[in-house]
Tab-separated table of C-alpha atoms in Angstrom:
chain	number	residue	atom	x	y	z
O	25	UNK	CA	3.359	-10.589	14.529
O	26	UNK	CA	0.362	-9.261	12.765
O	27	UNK	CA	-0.699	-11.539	9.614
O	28	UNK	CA	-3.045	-10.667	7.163
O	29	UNK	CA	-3.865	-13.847	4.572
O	30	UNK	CA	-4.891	-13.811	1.408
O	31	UNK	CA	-6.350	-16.750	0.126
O	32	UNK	CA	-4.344	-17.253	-3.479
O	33	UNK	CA	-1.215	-16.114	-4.535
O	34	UNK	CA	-1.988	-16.414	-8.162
O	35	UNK	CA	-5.631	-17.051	-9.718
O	36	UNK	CA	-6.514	-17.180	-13.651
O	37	UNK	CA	-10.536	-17.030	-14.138
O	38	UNK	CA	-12.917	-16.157	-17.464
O	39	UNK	CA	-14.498	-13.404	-18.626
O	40	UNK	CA	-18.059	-13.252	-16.572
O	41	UNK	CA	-17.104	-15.666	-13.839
O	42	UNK	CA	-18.118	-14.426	-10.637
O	43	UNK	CA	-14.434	-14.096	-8.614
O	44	UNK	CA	-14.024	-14.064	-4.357
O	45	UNK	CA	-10.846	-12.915	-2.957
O	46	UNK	CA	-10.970	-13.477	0.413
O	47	UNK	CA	-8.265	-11.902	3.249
O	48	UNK	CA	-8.205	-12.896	7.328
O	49	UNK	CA	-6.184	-10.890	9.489
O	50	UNK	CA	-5.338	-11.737	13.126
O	51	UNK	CA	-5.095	-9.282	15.006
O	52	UNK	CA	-8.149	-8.207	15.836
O	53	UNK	CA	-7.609	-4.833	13.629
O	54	UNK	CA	-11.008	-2.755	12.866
O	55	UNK	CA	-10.195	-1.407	9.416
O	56	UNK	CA	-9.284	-3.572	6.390
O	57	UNK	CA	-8.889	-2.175	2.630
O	58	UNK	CA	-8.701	-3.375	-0.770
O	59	UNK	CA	-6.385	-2.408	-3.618
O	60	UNK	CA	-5.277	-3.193	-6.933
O	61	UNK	CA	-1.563	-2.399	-8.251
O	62	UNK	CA	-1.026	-1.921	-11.832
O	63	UNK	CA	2.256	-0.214	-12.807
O	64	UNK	CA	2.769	2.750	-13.482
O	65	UNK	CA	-0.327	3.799	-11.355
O	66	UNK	CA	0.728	2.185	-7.373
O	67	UNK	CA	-2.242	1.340	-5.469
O	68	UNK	CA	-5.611	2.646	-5.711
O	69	UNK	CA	-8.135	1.970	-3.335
O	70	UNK	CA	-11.166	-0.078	-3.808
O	71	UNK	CA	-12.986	-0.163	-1.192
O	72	UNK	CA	-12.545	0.221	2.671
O	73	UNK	CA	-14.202	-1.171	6.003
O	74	UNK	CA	-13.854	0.499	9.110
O	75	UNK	CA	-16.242	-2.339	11.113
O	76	UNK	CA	-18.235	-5.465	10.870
O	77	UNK	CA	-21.096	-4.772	8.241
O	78	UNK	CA	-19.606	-1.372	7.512
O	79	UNK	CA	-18.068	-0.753	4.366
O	80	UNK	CA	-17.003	2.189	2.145
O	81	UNK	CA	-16.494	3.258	-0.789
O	82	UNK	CA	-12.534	3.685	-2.291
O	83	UNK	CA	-11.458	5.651	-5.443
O	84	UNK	CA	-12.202	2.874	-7.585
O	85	UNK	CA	-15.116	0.966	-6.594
O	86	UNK	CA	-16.682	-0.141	-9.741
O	87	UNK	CA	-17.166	-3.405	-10.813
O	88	UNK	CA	-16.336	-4.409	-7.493
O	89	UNK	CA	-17.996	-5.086	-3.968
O	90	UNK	CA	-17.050	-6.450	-0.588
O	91	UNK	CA	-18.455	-8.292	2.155
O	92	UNK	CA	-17.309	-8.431	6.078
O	93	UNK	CA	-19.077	-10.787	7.618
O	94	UNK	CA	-17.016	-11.393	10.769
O	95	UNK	CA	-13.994	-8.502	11.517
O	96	UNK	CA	-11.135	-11.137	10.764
O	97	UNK	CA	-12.662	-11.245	7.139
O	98	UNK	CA	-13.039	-8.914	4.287
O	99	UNK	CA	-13.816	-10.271	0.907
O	100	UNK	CA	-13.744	-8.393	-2.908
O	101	UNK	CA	-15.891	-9.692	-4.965
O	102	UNK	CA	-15.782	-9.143	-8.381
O	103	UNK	CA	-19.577	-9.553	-9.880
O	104	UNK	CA	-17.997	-10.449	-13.803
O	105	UNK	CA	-14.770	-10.802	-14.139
O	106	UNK	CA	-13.574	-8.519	-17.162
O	107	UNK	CA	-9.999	-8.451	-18.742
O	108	UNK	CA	-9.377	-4.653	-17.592
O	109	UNK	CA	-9.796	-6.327	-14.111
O	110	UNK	CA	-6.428	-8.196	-14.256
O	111	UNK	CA	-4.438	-6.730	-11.570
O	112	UNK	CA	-2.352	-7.424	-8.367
O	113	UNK	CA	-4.962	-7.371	-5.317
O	114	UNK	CA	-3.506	-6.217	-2.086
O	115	UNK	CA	-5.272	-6.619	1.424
O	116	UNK	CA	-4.429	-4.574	4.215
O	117	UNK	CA	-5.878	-4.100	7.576
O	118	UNK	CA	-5.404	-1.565	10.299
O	119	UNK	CA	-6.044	-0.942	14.166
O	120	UNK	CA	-8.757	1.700	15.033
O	121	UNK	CA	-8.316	5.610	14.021
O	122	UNK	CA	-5.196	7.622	14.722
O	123	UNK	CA	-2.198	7.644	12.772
O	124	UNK	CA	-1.628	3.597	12.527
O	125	UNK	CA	0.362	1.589	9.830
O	126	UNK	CA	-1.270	-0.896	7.824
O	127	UNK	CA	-0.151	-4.352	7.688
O	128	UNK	CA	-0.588	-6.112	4.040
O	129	UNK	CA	-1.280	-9.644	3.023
O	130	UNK	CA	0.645	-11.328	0.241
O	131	UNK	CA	-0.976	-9.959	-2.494
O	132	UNK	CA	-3.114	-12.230	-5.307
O	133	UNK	CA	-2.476	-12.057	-9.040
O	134	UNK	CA	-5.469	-12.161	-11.046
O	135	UNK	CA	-5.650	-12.930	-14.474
O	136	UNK	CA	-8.710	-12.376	-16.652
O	137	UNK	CA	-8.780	-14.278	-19.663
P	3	UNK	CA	-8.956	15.506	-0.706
P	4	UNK	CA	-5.448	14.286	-0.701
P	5	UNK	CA	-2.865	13.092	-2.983
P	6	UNK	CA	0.948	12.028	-3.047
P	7	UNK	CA	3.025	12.629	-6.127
P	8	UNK	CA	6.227	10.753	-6.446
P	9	UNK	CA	8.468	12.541	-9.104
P	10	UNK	CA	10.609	9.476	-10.288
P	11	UNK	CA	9.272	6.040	-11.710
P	12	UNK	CA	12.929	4.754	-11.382
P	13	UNK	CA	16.554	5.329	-9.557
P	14	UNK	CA	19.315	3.164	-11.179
P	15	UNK	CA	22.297	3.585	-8.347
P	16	UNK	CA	25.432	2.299	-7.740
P	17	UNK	CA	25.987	0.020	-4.494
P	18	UNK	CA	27.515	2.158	-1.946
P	19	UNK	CA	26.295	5.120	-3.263
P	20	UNK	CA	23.762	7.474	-1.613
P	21	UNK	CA	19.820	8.164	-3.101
P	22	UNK	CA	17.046	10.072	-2.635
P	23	UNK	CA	13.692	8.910	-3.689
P	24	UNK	CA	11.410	12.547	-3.820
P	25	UNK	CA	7.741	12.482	-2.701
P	26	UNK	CA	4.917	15.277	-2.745
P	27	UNK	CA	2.345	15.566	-0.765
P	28	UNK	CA	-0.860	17.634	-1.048
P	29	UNK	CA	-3.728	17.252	2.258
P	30	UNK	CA	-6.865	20.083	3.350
P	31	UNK	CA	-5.799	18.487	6.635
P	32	UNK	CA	-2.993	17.542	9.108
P	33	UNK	CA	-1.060	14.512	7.619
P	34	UNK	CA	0.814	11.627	8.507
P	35	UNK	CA	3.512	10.148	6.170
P	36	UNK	CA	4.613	6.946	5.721
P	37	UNK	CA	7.266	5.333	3.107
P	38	UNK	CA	6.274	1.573	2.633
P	39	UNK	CA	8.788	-0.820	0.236
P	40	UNK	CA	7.847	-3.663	-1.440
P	41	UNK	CA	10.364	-6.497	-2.393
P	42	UNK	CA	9.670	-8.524	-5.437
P	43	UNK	CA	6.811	-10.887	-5.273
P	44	UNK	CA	5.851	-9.909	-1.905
P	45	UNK	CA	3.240	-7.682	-0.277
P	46	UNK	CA	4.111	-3.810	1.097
P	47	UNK	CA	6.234	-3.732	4.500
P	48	UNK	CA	6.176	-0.313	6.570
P	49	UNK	CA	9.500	1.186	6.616
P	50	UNK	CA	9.036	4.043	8.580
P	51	UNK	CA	6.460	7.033	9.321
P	52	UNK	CA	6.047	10.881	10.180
P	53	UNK	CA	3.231	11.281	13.002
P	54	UNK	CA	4.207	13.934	15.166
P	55	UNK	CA	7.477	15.481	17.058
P	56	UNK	CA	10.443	15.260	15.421
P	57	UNK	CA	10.440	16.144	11.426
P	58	UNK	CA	13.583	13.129	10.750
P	59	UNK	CA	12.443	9.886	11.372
P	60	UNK	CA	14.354	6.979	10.453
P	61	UNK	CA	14.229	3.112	9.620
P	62	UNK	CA	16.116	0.455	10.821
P	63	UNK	CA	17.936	-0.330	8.345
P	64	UNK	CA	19.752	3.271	7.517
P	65	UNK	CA	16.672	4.908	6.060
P	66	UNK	CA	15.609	8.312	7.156
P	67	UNK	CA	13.433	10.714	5.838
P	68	UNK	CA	12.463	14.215	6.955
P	69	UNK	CA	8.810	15.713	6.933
P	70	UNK	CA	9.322	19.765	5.457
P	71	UNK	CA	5.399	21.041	6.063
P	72	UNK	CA	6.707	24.583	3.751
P	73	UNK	CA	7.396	22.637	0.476
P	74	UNK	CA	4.993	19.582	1.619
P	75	UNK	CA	7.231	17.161	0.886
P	76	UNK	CA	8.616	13.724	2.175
P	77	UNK	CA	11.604	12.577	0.520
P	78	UNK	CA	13.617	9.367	1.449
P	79	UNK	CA	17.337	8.928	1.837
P	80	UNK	CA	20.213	6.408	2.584
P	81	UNK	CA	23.854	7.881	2.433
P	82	UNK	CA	24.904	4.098	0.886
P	83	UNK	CA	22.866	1.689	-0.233
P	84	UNK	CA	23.111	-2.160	-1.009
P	85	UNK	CA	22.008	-4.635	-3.323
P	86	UNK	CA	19.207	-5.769	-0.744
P	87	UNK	CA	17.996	-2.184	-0.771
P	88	UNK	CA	16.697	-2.979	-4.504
P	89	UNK	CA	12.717	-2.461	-3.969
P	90	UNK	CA	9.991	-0.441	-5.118
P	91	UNK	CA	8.974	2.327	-2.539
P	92	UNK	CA	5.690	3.581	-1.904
P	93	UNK	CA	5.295	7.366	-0.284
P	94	UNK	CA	1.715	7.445	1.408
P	95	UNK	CA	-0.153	10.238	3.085
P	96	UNK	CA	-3.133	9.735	5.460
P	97	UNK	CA	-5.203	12.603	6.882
P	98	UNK	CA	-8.643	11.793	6.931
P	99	UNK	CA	-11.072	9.440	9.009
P	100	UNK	CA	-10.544	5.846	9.275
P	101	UNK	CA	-7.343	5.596	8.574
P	102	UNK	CA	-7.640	5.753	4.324
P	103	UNK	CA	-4.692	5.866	3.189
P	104	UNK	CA	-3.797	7.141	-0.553
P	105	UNK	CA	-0.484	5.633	-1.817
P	106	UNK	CA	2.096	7.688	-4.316
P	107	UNK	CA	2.573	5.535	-7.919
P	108	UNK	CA	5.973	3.804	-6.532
P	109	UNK	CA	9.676	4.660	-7.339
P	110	UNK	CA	11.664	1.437	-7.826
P	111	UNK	CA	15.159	1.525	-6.781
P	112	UNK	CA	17.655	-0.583	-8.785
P	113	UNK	CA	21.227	-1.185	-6.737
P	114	UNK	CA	24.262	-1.576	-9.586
P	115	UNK	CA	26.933	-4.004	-8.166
């Protein structure tokens, strides 16, 4: 079964800390995204990564960046933490182009305060 | 560009009884569909997809839903549904490279014993 990890389930940081949410997947999938959930609006893409080194750009990429390192990893970084930040983070990832599913990790709740 | 619009926030339903949960779909491009639920406090599952072929797919689990390309639409159906059922469902399009995939705002579906 394909698992994709995220590294917290729930995670409460201050205003201007510097946060790392950090996903693994293992199954050797090329693509891996980042969302946030907030209700009322489902999931909006942060930012994508189709490769190693390669990353792209979502609908909502600011305040935000990622790193991917290795292609099992893809972390979000968030720079400085702000309140409107506080969200349900959602990692996916997905095998190659064509018309695959994408497999989702856990989710983490972050809280700004 | 491409966008999914799904028309209800919430469906309150009796057990037993049957639902529909509506989803829109606009794409420039060819589009595959995909309905994805999420049970509380847990990440988004696949629960079954339009690629190609046949226009009625269905799930496992008594889900079906049935791609109409004229009114661009994807709606999902049970004839009788269950407590378990109880979920929020996400209608998702993807059409364009690497696999992004842009997710409708969620219905959630609330089973009445």
């Amino acid at each position: 079964d394909v698992k994709v990890t995220q590294s917290s389930r729930y995670l409460v940081k201050r205003t201007g800390e510097k946060v790392f949410l950090e996903c693994v997947q293992d199954m050797d999938h090329e693509n891996m995204f980042w969302y946030r959930q907030d209700p009322g609006l489902g999931l909006r893409l942060i930012y994508f990564s189709y490769d190693v080194k390669m990353k792209e750009k979502g609908d909502i990429p600011e305040g935000y960046s990622v790193s991917r390192e290795k292609k099992e990893r893809f972390s979000l970084i968030l720079e400085s933490a702000s309140t409107n930040q506080t969200s349900m983070y959602l990692c996916a990832s997905s095998s190659g182009a064509g018309a695959t599913e994408a497999f989702f990790g856990q989710g983490t709740r972050l809280t700004v305060v | 560009a491409q966008s999914v619009t799904q028309l209800d926030s919430q469906v309150p339903v009796f057990e037993e009884a049957p639902v529909e949960l509506r989803c829109n779909y606009s794409s420039s491009v060819s589009v595959y569909l995909f309905w994805y639920v999420q049970y509380p406090n847990q990440g988004l599952q696949l629960l079954l997809k339009y690629l190609s072929g046949s226009t009625l797919v269905e799930s496992i689990n008594g889900f079906e839903a049935e791609f109409n390309k004229s009114q661009t639409s994807f709606h999902l159906r049970k004839p009788s549904v269950h407590i378990s059922d109880t979920a929020e469902y996400f209608c998702a399009v993807s059409g364009g490279g690497y696999q992004k995939v842009t997710f409708g705002t969620g219905t959630k579906l609330q089973v009445i014993p």
